[in-house]
Amino acid sequence: MEDWQAIRKDPLRKLNILFSSVEKIMSIVPSIVKTIFTKRIQDLKPQETEAIATNKATAKLIGNQKSEGIVRGFTLIQDEPESVASTGTGPTPTDFLIAPVAFCENVVFARNAVLNDLDIQALETTASGDWDMKGLFEIGSANPSFRSILVETRVRTNGPLKKAVEVARMTHNRCPVHATLKKATKMTFKLFVNDVEASL
């Protein structure tokens, strides 16, 4: 319990904690998450109308190729690298496109894990995508859209492999970012449970 309390008070300290000590934690997702989302599911099921959520971001160019974005009260900085004559002080728009894939997969995996009583001691998702830079300038028939996105999720759990795979499948079906992008490009997934690749 001491390690968990220390992590809550100082999140950066977790980087210095050996994995063996983290394994002592029952789950990195607190049980209150299950309570909240069980209630939310119960509230949503009887609704006859859609339950629409809206996300909004505003970006203002503040100089060169650099923009300041406001999303739900948070300020984000977008920039281009020095190699294209900018200042390299923030992620690029394509970085911002790929990062939410990993973030959303993590959030939805964590929620589904706790809802299905799968304890997780560690969870990490990497998303990577390929696109043709020639498409930026309409060179030939090049298309600037992402050709494919690979999502690799690594989870450490004391639970059964079958349940981890089930949670991963739920995650891919329920993640709004994934659901949106899979309409536009090829999405490939890999799941590693306790460092061993699992068949999805």
PDB file of C-alpha atoms in Angstrom:
ATOM      1  CA  MET A   1       0.000   0.000   0.000  1.00  0.00           C
ATOM      2  CA  GLU A   2       2.862   2.393   0.673  1.00  0.00           C
ATOM      3  CA  ASP A   3       4.013   2.259  -2.961  1.00  0.00           C
ATOM      4  CA  TRP A   4       0.463   2.958  -4.241  1.00  0.00           C
ATOM      5  CA  GLN A   5       0.009   5.909  -1.884  1.00  0.00           C
ATOM      6  CA  ALA A   6       3.384   7.300  -2.945  1.00  0.00           C
ATOM      7  CA  ILE A   7       2.440   6.980  -6.613  1.00  0.00           C
ATOM      8  CA  ARG A   8      -0.842   8.827  -6.021  1.00  0.00           C
ATOM      9  CA  LYS A   9       0.938  11.694  -4.243  1.00  0.00           C
ATOM     10  CA  ASP A  10       3.859  11.862  -6.689  1.00  0.00           C
ATOM     11  CA  PRO A  11       3.020  10.290 -10.103  1.00  0.00           C
ATOM     12  CA  LEU A  12       6.538  10.853 -11.444  1.00  0.00           C
ATOM     13  CA  ARG A  13       7.954   8.712  -8.645  1.00  0.00           C
ATOM     14  CA  LYS A  14       6.479   5.630 -10.319  1.00  0.00           C
ATOM     15  CA  LEU A  15       9.240   5.837 -12.903  1.00  0.00           C
ATOM     16  CA  ASN A  16      11.764   5.053 -10.196  1.00  0.00           C
ATOM     17  CA  ILE A  17       9.891   2.159  -8.620  1.00  0.00           C
ATOM     18  CA  LEU A  18      11.095  -1.282  -9.612  1.00  0.00           C
ATOM     19  CA  PHE A  19       8.461  -3.358 -11.381  1.00  0.00           C
ATOM     20  CA  SER A  20       8.693  -6.011  -8.669  1.00  0.00           C
ATOM     21  CA  SER A  21       7.321  -3.556  -6.147  1.00  0.00           C
ATOM     22  CA  VAL A  22       4.574  -2.397  -8.528  1.00  0.00           C
ATOM     23  CA  GLU A  23       3.441  -6.021  -8.877  1.00  0.00           C
ATOM     24  CA  LYS A  24       2.392  -5.896  -5.221  1.00  0.00           C
ATOM     25  CA  ILE A  25      -0.400  -3.510  -6.194  1.00  0.00           C
ATOM     26  CA  MET A  26      -3.646  -5.384  -6.824  1.00  0.00           C
ATOM     27  CA  SER A  27      -4.575  -3.187  -9.787  1.00  0.00           C
ATOM     28  CA  ILE A  28      -3.604   0.233 -11.079  1.00  0.00           C
ATOM     29  CA  VAL A  29      -7.282   0.968 -11.757  1.00  0.00           C
ATOM     30  CA  PRO A  30      -9.186   1.753  -8.521  1.00  0.00           C
ATOM     31  CA  SER A  31     -12.455  -0.068  -7.867  1.00  0.00           C
ATOM     32  CA  ILE A  32     -14.409   3.222  -7.823  1.00  0.00           C
ATOM     33  CA  VAL A  33     -14.062   3.216 -11.634  1.00  0.00           C
ATOM     34  CA  LYS A  34     -16.167   0.042 -11.785  1.00  0.00           C
ATOM     35  CA  THR A  35     -18.805   1.624  -9.535  1.00  0.00           C
ATOM     36  CA  ILE A  36     -19.010   4.776 -11.660  1.00  0.00           C
ATOM     37  CA  PHE A  37     -19.222   3.027 -15.023  1.00  0.00           C
ATOM     38  CA  THR A  38     -21.590   0.312 -13.861  1.00  0.00           C
ATOM     39  CA  LYS A  39     -23.941   3.144 -12.814  1.00  0.00           C
ATOM     40  CA  ARG A  40     -23.371   4.985 -16.094  1.00  0.00           C
ATOM     41  CA  ILE A  41     -24.197   1.863 -18.131  1.00  0.00           C
ATOM     42  CA  GLN A  42     -27.372   1.355 -16.080  1.00  0.00           C
ATOM     43  CA  ASP A  43     -28.369   4.978 -16.720  1.00  0.00           C
ATOM     44  CA  LEU A  44     -27.692   4.790 -20.474  1.00  0.00           C
ATOM     45  CA  LYS A  45     -29.434   1.484 -21.249  1.00  0.00           C
ATOM     46  CA  PRO A  46     -33.040   2.645 -20.719  1.00  0.00           C
ATOM     47  CA  GLN A  47     -32.570   5.861 -22.715  1.00  0.00           C
ATOM     48  CA  GLU A  48     -34.499   5.705 -25.969  1.00  0.00           C
ATOM     49  CA  THR A  49     -32.530   8.518 -27.596  1.00  0.00           C
ATOM     50  CA  GLU A  50     -28.842   8.706 -28.476  1.00  0.00           C
ATOM     51  CA  ALA A  51     -26.471   9.909 -25.769  1.00  0.00           C
ATOM     52  CA  ILE A  52     -24.419  12.348 -27.830  1.00  0.00           C
ATOM     53  CA  ALA A  53     -21.121  13.714 -26.512  1.00  0.00           C
ATOM     54  CA  THR A  54     -19.343  16.594 -28.245  1.00  0.00           C
ATOM     55  CA  ASN A  55     -15.615  17.320 -28.200  1.00  0.00           C
ATOM     56  CA  LYS A  56     -14.364  20.677 -29.441  1.00  0.00           C
ATOM     57  CA  ALA A  57     -10.900  22.123 -30.017  1.00  0.00           C
ATOM     58  CA  THR A  58      -9.863  25.577 -31.220  1.00  0.00           C
ATOM     59  CA  ALA A  59      -6.398  26.215 -32.676  1.00  0.00           C
ATOM     60  CA  LYS A  60      -4.902  29.682 -33.132  1.00  0.00           C
ATOM     61  CA  LEU A  61      -1.768  30.196 -35.222  1.00  0.00           C
ATOM     62  CA  ILE A  62       0.650  32.106 -32.985  1.00  0.00           C
ATOM     63  CA  GLY A  63       3.633  32.343 -35.309  1.00  0.00           C
ATOM     64  CA  ASN A  64       5.429  30.563 -38.124  1.00  0.00           C
ATOM     65  CA  GLN A  65       3.839  27.049 -38.203  1.00  0.00           C
ATOM     66  CA  LYS A  66       3.071  26.965 -34.488  1.00  0.00           C
ATOM     67  CA  SER A  67      -0.437  26.944 -33.032  1.00  0.00           C
ATOM     68  CA  GLU A  68      -1.964  27.124 -29.574  1.00  0.00           C
ATOM     69  CA  GLY A  69      -4.909  24.842 -29.073  1.00  0.00           C
ATOM     70  CA  ILE A  70      -7.606  25.028 -26.418  1.00  0.00           C
ATOM     71  CA  VAL A  71      -9.408  21.764 -25.589  1.00  0.00           C
ATOM     72  CA  ARG A  72     -11.817  21.655 -22.645  1.00  0.00           C
ATOM     73  CA  GLY A  73      -9.829  24.364 -20.868  1.00  0.00           C
ATOM     74  CA  PHE A  74      -6.442  22.743 -21.506  1.00  0.00           C
ATOM     75  CA  THR A  75      -3.801  24.494 -23.613  1.00  0.00           C
ATOM     76  CA  LEU A  76      -1.868  22.453 -26.157  1.00  0.00           C
ATOM     77  CA  ILE A  77       1.058  23.603 -28.272  1.00  0.00           C
ATOM     78  CA  GLN A  78       1.481  22.291 -31.801  1.00  0.00           C
ATOM     79  CA  ASP A  79       4.612  22.966 -33.800  1.00  0.00           C
ATOM     80  CA  GLU A  80       6.605  21.628 -36.714  1.00  0.00           C
ATOM     81  CA  PRO A  81      10.234  20.484 -36.502  1.00  0.00           C
ATOM     82  CA  GLU A  82      13.232  22.679 -37.217  1.00  0.00           C
ATOM     83  CA  SER A  83      13.900  20.592 -40.337  1.00  0.00           C
ATOM     84  CA  VAL A  84      10.945  22.376 -41.997  1.00  0.00           C
ATOM     85  CA  ALA A  85      11.924  25.844 -40.733  1.00  0.00           C
ATOM     86  CA  SER A  86       9.800  25.865 -37.594  1.00  0.00           C
ATOM     87  CA  THR A  87      10.843  25.830 -33.941  1.00  0.00           C
ATOM     88  CA  GLY A  88      10.130  22.248 -32.859  1.00  0.00           C
ATOM     89  CA  THR A  89       8.513  23.202 -29.539  1.00  0.00           C
ATOM     90  CA  GLY A  90       5.594  20.785 -29.705  1.00  0.00           C
ATOM     91  CA  PRO A  91       4.109  17.754 -31.432  1.00  0.00           C
ATOM     92  CA  THR A  92       2.983  17.964 -35.051  1.00  0.00           C
ATOM     93  CA  PRO A  93      -0.675  17.576 -36.100  1.00  0.00           C
ATOM     94  CA  THR A  94       0.037  13.990 -37.187  1.00  0.00           C
ATOM     95  CA  ASP A  95       1.607  13.348 -33.774  1.00  0.00           C
ATOM     96  CA  PHE A  96      -1.609  14.646 -32.227  1.00  0.00           C
ATOM     97  CA  LEU A  97      -3.609  12.332 -34.492  1.00  0.00           C
ATOM     98  CA  ILE A  98      -1.720   9.171 -33.525  1.00  0.00           C
ATOM     99  CA  ALA A  99      -1.351   9.882 -29.788  1.00  0.00           C
ATOM    100  CA  PRO A 100      -5.111   9.764 -29.051  1.00  0.00           C
ATOM    101  CA  VAL A 101      -5.236   6.237 -30.487  1.00  0.00           C
ATOM    102  CA  ALA A 102      -2.894   5.087 -27.714  1.00  0.00           C
ATOM    103  CA  PHE A 103      -4.562   7.250 -25.052  1.00  0.00           C
ATOM    104  CA  CYS A 104      -8.091   6.103 -25.942  1.00  0.00           C
ATOM    105  CA  GLU A 105      -7.088   2.438 -26.095  1.00  0.00           C
ATOM    106  CA  ASN A 106      -5.550   2.730 -22.607  1.00  0.00           C
ATOM    107  CA  VAL A 107      -8.594   4.452 -21.096  1.00  0.00           C
ATOM    108  CA  VAL A 108     -11.100   2.047 -22.623  1.00  0.00           C
ATOM    109  CA  PHE A 109      -8.957  -1.002 -21.777  1.00  0.00           C
ATOM    110  CA  ALA A 110      -8.685   0.154 -18.147  1.00  0.00           C
ATOM    111  CA  ARG A 111     -12.449   0.678 -17.874  1.00  0.00           C
ATOM    112  CA  ASN A 112     -13.274  -2.672 -19.458  1.00  0.00           C
ATOM    113  CA  ALA A 113     -10.694  -4.427 -17.303  1.00  0.00           C
ATOM    114  CA  VAL A 114     -12.203  -3.148 -14.068  1.00  0.00           C
ATOM    115  CA  LEU A 115     -15.767  -3.798 -15.285  1.00  0.00           C
ATOM    116  CA  ASN A 116     -14.787  -7.407 -16.009  1.00  0.00           C
ATOM    117  CA  ASP A 117     -12.742  -7.946 -12.842  1.00  0.00           C
ATOM    118  CA  LEU A 118      -9.399  -8.175 -14.614  1.00  0.00           C
ATOM    119  CA  ASP A 119      -6.682  -6.709 -12.423  1.00  0.00           C
ATOM    120  CA  ILE A 120      -3.897  -4.928 -14.276  1.00  0.00           C
ATOM    121  CA  GLN A 121      -0.574  -3.973 -12.741  1.00  0.00           C
ATOM    122  CA  ALA A 122       0.772  -2.294 -15.879  1.00  0.00           C
ATOM    123  CA  LEU A 123      -0.690  -1.157 -19.193  1.00  0.00           C
ATOM    124  CA  GLU A 124       1.060   0.441 -22.157  1.00  0.00           C
ATOM    125  CA  THR A 125      -0.204   1.043 -25.673  1.00  0.00           C
ATOM    126  CA  THR A 126       1.909   2.126 -28.634  1.00  0.00           C
ATOM    127  CA  ALA A 127       0.277   3.394 -31.820  1.00  0.00           C
ATOM    128  CA  SER A 128       2.195   3.984 -35.032  1.00  0.00           C
ATOM    129  CA  GLY A 129       0.997   5.007 -38.468  1.00  0.00           C
ATOM    130  CA  ASP A 130       2.473   5.426 -41.938  1.00  0.00           C
ATOM    131  CA  TRP A 131       1.637   8.078 -44.524  1.00  0.00           C
ATOM    132  CA  ASP A 132       3.187   9.466 -47.697  1.00  0.00           C
ATOM    133  CA  MET A 133       4.613  12.997 -47.323  1.00  0.00           C
ATOM    134  CA  LYS A 134       4.300  13.476 -51.087  1.00  0.00           C
ATOM    135  CA  GLY A 135       0.563  13.753 -50.482  1.00  0.00           C
ATOM    136  CA  LEU A 136       1.119  17.066 -48.670  1.00  0.00           C
ATOM    137  CA  PHE A 137       2.053  18.602 -52.021  1.00  0.00           C
ATOM    138  CA  GLU A 138      -0.134  16.479 -54.338  1.00  0.00           C
ATOM    139  CA  ILE A 139       2.922  14.977 -56.005  1.00  0.00           C
ATOM    140  CA  GLY A 140       1.778  12.388 -58.489  1.00  0.00           C
ATOM    141  CA  SER A 141      -1.068  10.280 -57.142  1.00  0.00           C
ATOM    142  CA  ALA A 142       0.164  10.376 -53.544  1.00  0.00           C
ATOM    143  CA  ASN A 143      -2.506  10.509 -50.834  1.00  0.00           C
ATOM    144  CA  PRO A 144      -1.667  12.171 -47.485  1.00  0.00           C
ATOM    145  CA  SER A 145      -3.966   9.936 -45.425  1.00  0.00           C
ATOM    146  CA  PHE A 146      -2.542   7.360 -43.039  1.00  0.00           C
ATOM    147  CA  ARG A 147      -2.160   4.054 -44.918  1.00  0.00           C
ATOM    148  CA  SER A 148      -2.351   1.937 -41.794  1.00  0.00           C
ATOM    149  CA  ILE A 149      -2.161   2.156 -38.025  1.00  0.00           C
ATOM    150  CA  LEU A 150      -0.602  -0.485 -35.804  1.00  0.00           C
ATOM    151  CA  VAL A 151      -1.740  -0.622 -32.176  1.00  0.00           C
ATOM    152  CA  GLU A 152       0.307  -2.677 -29.714  1.00  0.00           C
ATOM    153  CA  THR A 153      -1.026  -3.079 -26.182  1.00  0.00           C
ATOM    154  CA  ARG A 154       1.115  -4.582 -23.423  1.00  0.00           C
ATOM    155  CA  VAL A 155      -0.615  -5.553 -20.194  1.00  0.00           C
ATOM    156  CA  ARG A 156       0.665  -7.196 -17.021  1.00  0.00           C
ATOM    157  CA  THR A 157      -1.991  -9.049 -15.087  1.00  0.00           C
ATOM    158  CA  ASN A 158      -2.527 -11.866 -12.609  1.00  0.00           C
ATOM    159  CA  GLY A 159      -5.774 -12.717 -14.394  1.00  0.00           C
ATOM    160  CA  PRO A 160      -6.373 -15.402 -17.039  1.00  0.00           C
ATOM    161  CA  LEU A 161      -5.137 -14.854 -20.590  1.00  0.00           C
ATOM    162  CA  LYS A 162      -8.622 -15.512 -21.967  1.00  0.00           C
ATOM    163  CA  LYS A 163     -10.065 -12.619 -19.981  1.00  0.00           C
ATOM    164  CA  ALA A 164      -7.280 -10.256 -21.073  1.00  0.00           C
ATOM    165  CA  VAL A 165      -7.983 -11.122 -24.727  1.00  0.00           C
ATOM    166  CA  GLU A 166     -11.712 -10.590 -24.167  1.00  0.00           C
ATOM    167  CA  VAL A 167     -11.074  -7.163 -22.642  1.00  0.00           C
ATOM    168  CA  ALA A 168      -8.794  -6.261 -25.568  1.00  0.00           C
ATOM    169  CA  ARG A 169     -11.524  -7.181 -28.058  1.00  0.00           C
ATOM    170  CA  MET A 170     -14.060  -5.099 -26.146  1.00  0.00           C
ATOM    171  CA  THR A 171     -11.601  -2.219 -26.146  1.00  0.00           C
ATOM    172  CA  HIS A 172     -11.196  -2.204 -29.931  1.00  0.00           C
ATOM    173  CA  ASN A 173     -14.968  -2.302 -30.381  1.00  0.00           C
ATOM    174  CA  ARG A 174     -15.697   0.440 -27.851  1.00  0.00           C
ATOM    175  CA  CYS A 175     -12.867   2.954 -28.332  1.00  0.00           C
ATOM    176  CA  PRO A 176     -14.323   6.029 -30.126  1.00  0.00           C
ATOM    177  CA  VAL A 177     -10.983   6.955 -31.694  1.00  0.00           C
ATOM    178  CA  HIS A 178     -10.477   3.436 -33.046  1.00  0.00           C
ATOM    179  CA  ALA A 179     -14.073   3.199 -34.255  1.00  0.00           C
ATOM    180  CA  THR A 180     -13.640   6.450 -36.186  1.00  0.00           C
ATOM    181  CA  LEU A 181     -10.255   5.693 -37.713  1.00  0.00           C
ATOM    182  CA  LYS A 182     -11.049   2.115 -38.720  1.00  0.00           C
ATOM    183  CA  LYS A 183     -13.607   3.568 -41.156  1.00  0.00           C
ATOM    184  CA  ALA A 184     -10.791   5.414 -42.897  1.00  0.00           C
ATOM    185  CA  THR A 185      -7.709   3.189 -42.699  1.00  0.00           C
ATOM    186  CA  LYS A 186      -6.435  -0.296 -41.936  1.00  0.00           C
ATOM    187  CA  MET A 187      -6.120  -0.876 -38.193  1.00  0.00           C
ATOM    188  CA  THR A 188      -3.922  -3.729 -36.945  1.00  0.00           C
ATOM    189  CA  PHE A 189      -3.748  -4.793 -33.311  1.00  0.00           C
ATOM    190  CA  LYS A 190      -1.304  -6.781 -31.237  1.00  0.00           C
ATOM    191  CA  LEU A 191      -1.804  -7.748 -27.608  1.00  0.00           C
ATOM    192  CA  PHE A 192       1.006  -8.784 -25.271  1.00  0.00           C
ATOM    193  CA  VAL A 193      -0.056 -10.256 -21.928  1.00  0.00           C
ATOM    194  CA  ASN A 194       2.759 -10.593 -19.399  1.00  0.00           C
ATOM    195  CA  ASP A 195       5.261 -10.091 -22.270  1.00  0.00           C
ATOM    196  CA  VAL A 196       3.817 -12.891 -24.441  1.00  0.00           C
ATOM    197  CA  GLU A 197       1.877 -12.079 -27.620  1.00  0.00           C
ATOM    198  CA  ALA A 198      -1.725 -13.267 -27.415  1.00  0.00           C
ATOM    199  CA  SER A 199      -3.921 -14.247 -30.346  1.00  0.00           C
ATOM    200  CA  LEU A 200      -6.832 -11.851 -30.813  1.00  0.00           C
TER     201      LEU A 200
END
